[in-house]
Amino acid sequence: MARCLGPAPTWRTWRELLCPNFLFRLWSGQPQLSWPLGPPEEDFIFKQVGCASTPRQRVLESNRWETWLQENWEDCTNLNISFQDLGDLYQVQNFNRILRRLIRVEILWLVDNSLVDLSAIRLPRRQTPQCLHSVSSCRILNLNKNHLTTFKQLPKIPQIQHLSLAENHIESLTGLSSLRQAPLEALTLKRNPCEFNQSYRRRVFSCLPNLKILDGILKLPEDHSPPESNIFSKMCVIS
């Protein structure tokens, strides 16, 4: 038996005919109500769809991290995970989990990741047959274009040989001496505010006597002398 669809509509705009609420009332035989004032309902639907894209993106990010965490990070020796915005609060926890699993990495690139503080990380730990404790094996670390403001925010890297910190926000050389015991040969601090400090190169080489290259330039003869301690050392004495 044919279902009664109620009185036929006299005039409807296409906007009304496309509205899901109207189609439901038309199919169920309910009386047609007057159209309320305000924006059309599909506008709200489109807005809800737009807002739903963010949670969907979060799900995709979560799936990506689940895949990443299943990788064999323990055997990785050369890793480049730059330009991933790993300093974001949503990603930093999983990022730290990966760092702690890098027990054999020797070359690590973390360029342009909005990283702020890695002081709680040791890069990395590796068990050796000769000793029972863990020894860091990271030799090359690239942290260019991050948000580091001091050397105290660096990870623990006692075996580092090449360290690049260009284009961060390091203003002072305080804490640089913490790298004195490392076999550091090359250091890059270009485009940091500390580069404009007085006697910049002399002070860096004074803190790191074993350093050979600073900002891509070999140690020069004038870099060997210690930085001037005060302005009176530059004055001549007339008797």
mmCIF file of C-alpha atoms in Angstrom, residues 36-118:
data_model
loop_
_atom_site.group_PDB
_atom_site.id
_atom_site.type_symbol
_atom_site.label_atom_id
_atom_site.label_comp_id
_atom_site.label_asym_id
_atom_site.label_seq_id
_atom_site.Cartn_x
_atom_site.Cartn_y
_atom_site.Cartn_z
ATOM 1 C CA PRO A 36 13.399 29.311 11.128
ATOM 2 C CA LEU A 37 15.276 32.548 10.809
ATOM 3 C CA GLY A 38 19.066 32.446 10.679
ATOM 4 C CA PRO A 39 21.675 30.702 8.532
ATOM 5 C CA PRO A 40 20.675 27.530 6.673
ATOM 6 C CA GLU A 41 21.283 24.237 8.420
ATOM 7 C CA GLU A 42 23.708 22.904 5.818
ATOM 8 C CA ASP A 43 26.019 25.794 6.686
ATOM 9 C CA PHE A 44 26.329 24.316 10.168
ATOM 10 C CA ILE A 45 26.925 20.875 8.646
ATOM 11 C CA PHE A 46 29.784 22.218 6.540
ATOM 12 C CA LYS A 47 31.269 23.906 9.608
ATOM 13 C CA GLN A 48 31.045 20.657 11.581
ATOM 14 C CA VAL A 49 32.815 18.823 8.772
ATOM 15 C CA GLY A 50 35.548 21.452 8.776
ATOM 16 C CA CYS A 51 36.002 21.162 12.541
ATOM 17 C CA ALA A 52 36.108 17.383 12.287
ATOM 18 C CA SER A 53 39.225 17.544 10.114
ATOM 19 C CA THR A 54 41.423 18.334 13.103
ATOM 20 C CA PRO A 55 40.542 15.160 15.064
ATOM 21 C CA ARG A 56 40.948 13.186 11.846
ATOM 22 C CA GLN A 57 44.375 14.672 11.395
ATOM 23 C CA ARG A 58 45.165 13.692 14.980
ATOM 24 C CA VAL A 59 44.161 10.112 14.187
ATOM 25 C CA LEU A 60 46.458 10.072 11.167
ATOM 26 C CA GLU A 61 49.285 11.427 13.301
ATOM 27 C CA SER A 62 48.615 8.755 15.910
ATOM 28 C CA ASN A 63 48.680 6.023 13.257
ATOM 29 C CA ARG A 64 51.958 7.366 11.927
ATOM 30 C CA TRP A 65 53.497 7.266 15.395
ATOM 31 C CA GLU A 66 52.270 3.699 15.936
ATOM 32 C CA THR A 67 54.047 2.733 12.719
ATOM 33 C CA TRP A 68 57.175 4.599 13.735
ATOM 34 C CA LEU A 69 57.277 2.974 17.149
ATOM 35 C CA GLN A 70 57.178 -0.463 15.516
ATOM 36 C CA GLU A 71 60.388 0.268 13.608
ATOM 37 C CA ASN A 72 63.659 -1.332 14.687
ATOM 38 C CA TRP A 73 65.199 1.815 16.182
ATOM 39 C CA GLU A 74 67.677 -0.207 18.235
ATOM 40 C CA ASP A 75 69.721 -1.122 15.131
ATOM 41 C CA CYS A 76 69.591 2.315 13.506
ATOM 42 C CA THR A 77 73.015 3.958 13.053
ATOM 43 C CA ASN A 78 72.176 6.858 10.708
ATOM 44 C CA LEU A 79 68.895 8.718 11.214
ATOM 45 C CA ASN A 80 67.420 11.878 9.718
ATOM 46 C CA ILE A 81 64.033 12.963 11.134
ATOM 47 C CA SER A 82 64.196 16.651 10.280
ATOM 48 C CA PHE A 83 61.282 19.017 9.521
ATOM 49 C CA GLN A 84 58.771 16.974 11.575
ATOM 50 C CA ASP A 85 57.834 19.573 14.231
ATOM 51 C CA LEU A 86 58.836 17.067 16.906
ATOM 52 C CA GLY A 87 58.845 19.731 19.595
ATOM 53 C CA ASP A 88 55.054 19.979 19.439
ATOM 54 C CA LEU A 89 53.402 18.907 22.708
ATOM 55 C CA TYR A 90 51.386 16.294 20.847
ATOM 56 C CA GLN A 91 54.523 14.584 19.526
ATOM 57 C CA VAL A 92 57.223 15.186 22.118
ATOM 58 C CA GLN A 93 56.378 12.148 24.273
ATOM 59 C CA ASN A 94 56.663 9.664 21.404
ATOM 60 C CA PHE A 95 59.716 11.501 20.106
ATOM 61 C CA ASN A 96 61.483 11.026 23.434
ATOM 62 C CA ARG A 97 60.554 7.349 23.393
ATOM 63 C CA ILE A 98 62.273 6.963 20.028
ATOM 64 C CA LEU A 99 65.371 8.826 21.217
ATOM 65 C CA ARG A 100 65.727 6.453 24.148
ATOM 66 C CA ARG A 101 65.633 3.499 21.772
ATOM 67 C CA LEU A 102 68.476 4.802 19.608
ATOM 68 C CA ILE A 103 71.146 2.721 21.278
ATOM 69 C CA ARG A 104 73.455 2.493 18.235
ATOM 70 C CA VAL A 105 72.885 5.709 16.324
ATOM 71 C CA GLU A 106 76.068 7.516 15.288
ATOM 72 C CA ILE A 107 74.685 10.217 12.972
ATOM 73 C CA LEU A 108 71.490 12.033 13.960
ATOM 74 C CA TRP A 109 69.815 14.939 12.138
ATOM 75 C CA LEU A 110 67.011 16.830 13.916
ATOM 76 C CA VAL A 111 66.875 20.003 11.814
ATOM 77 C CA ASP A 112 63.933 22.439 12.099
ATOM 78 C CA ASN A 113 61.836 20.539 14.649
ATOM 79 C CA SER A 114 60.968 23.351 17.119
ATOM 80 C CA LEU A 115 62.962 21.559 19.815
ATOM 81 C CA VAL A 116 63.403 23.477 23.060
ATOM 82 C CA ASP A 117 64.973 21.244 25.722
ATOM 83 C CA LEU A 118 66.709 17.878 25.312
#
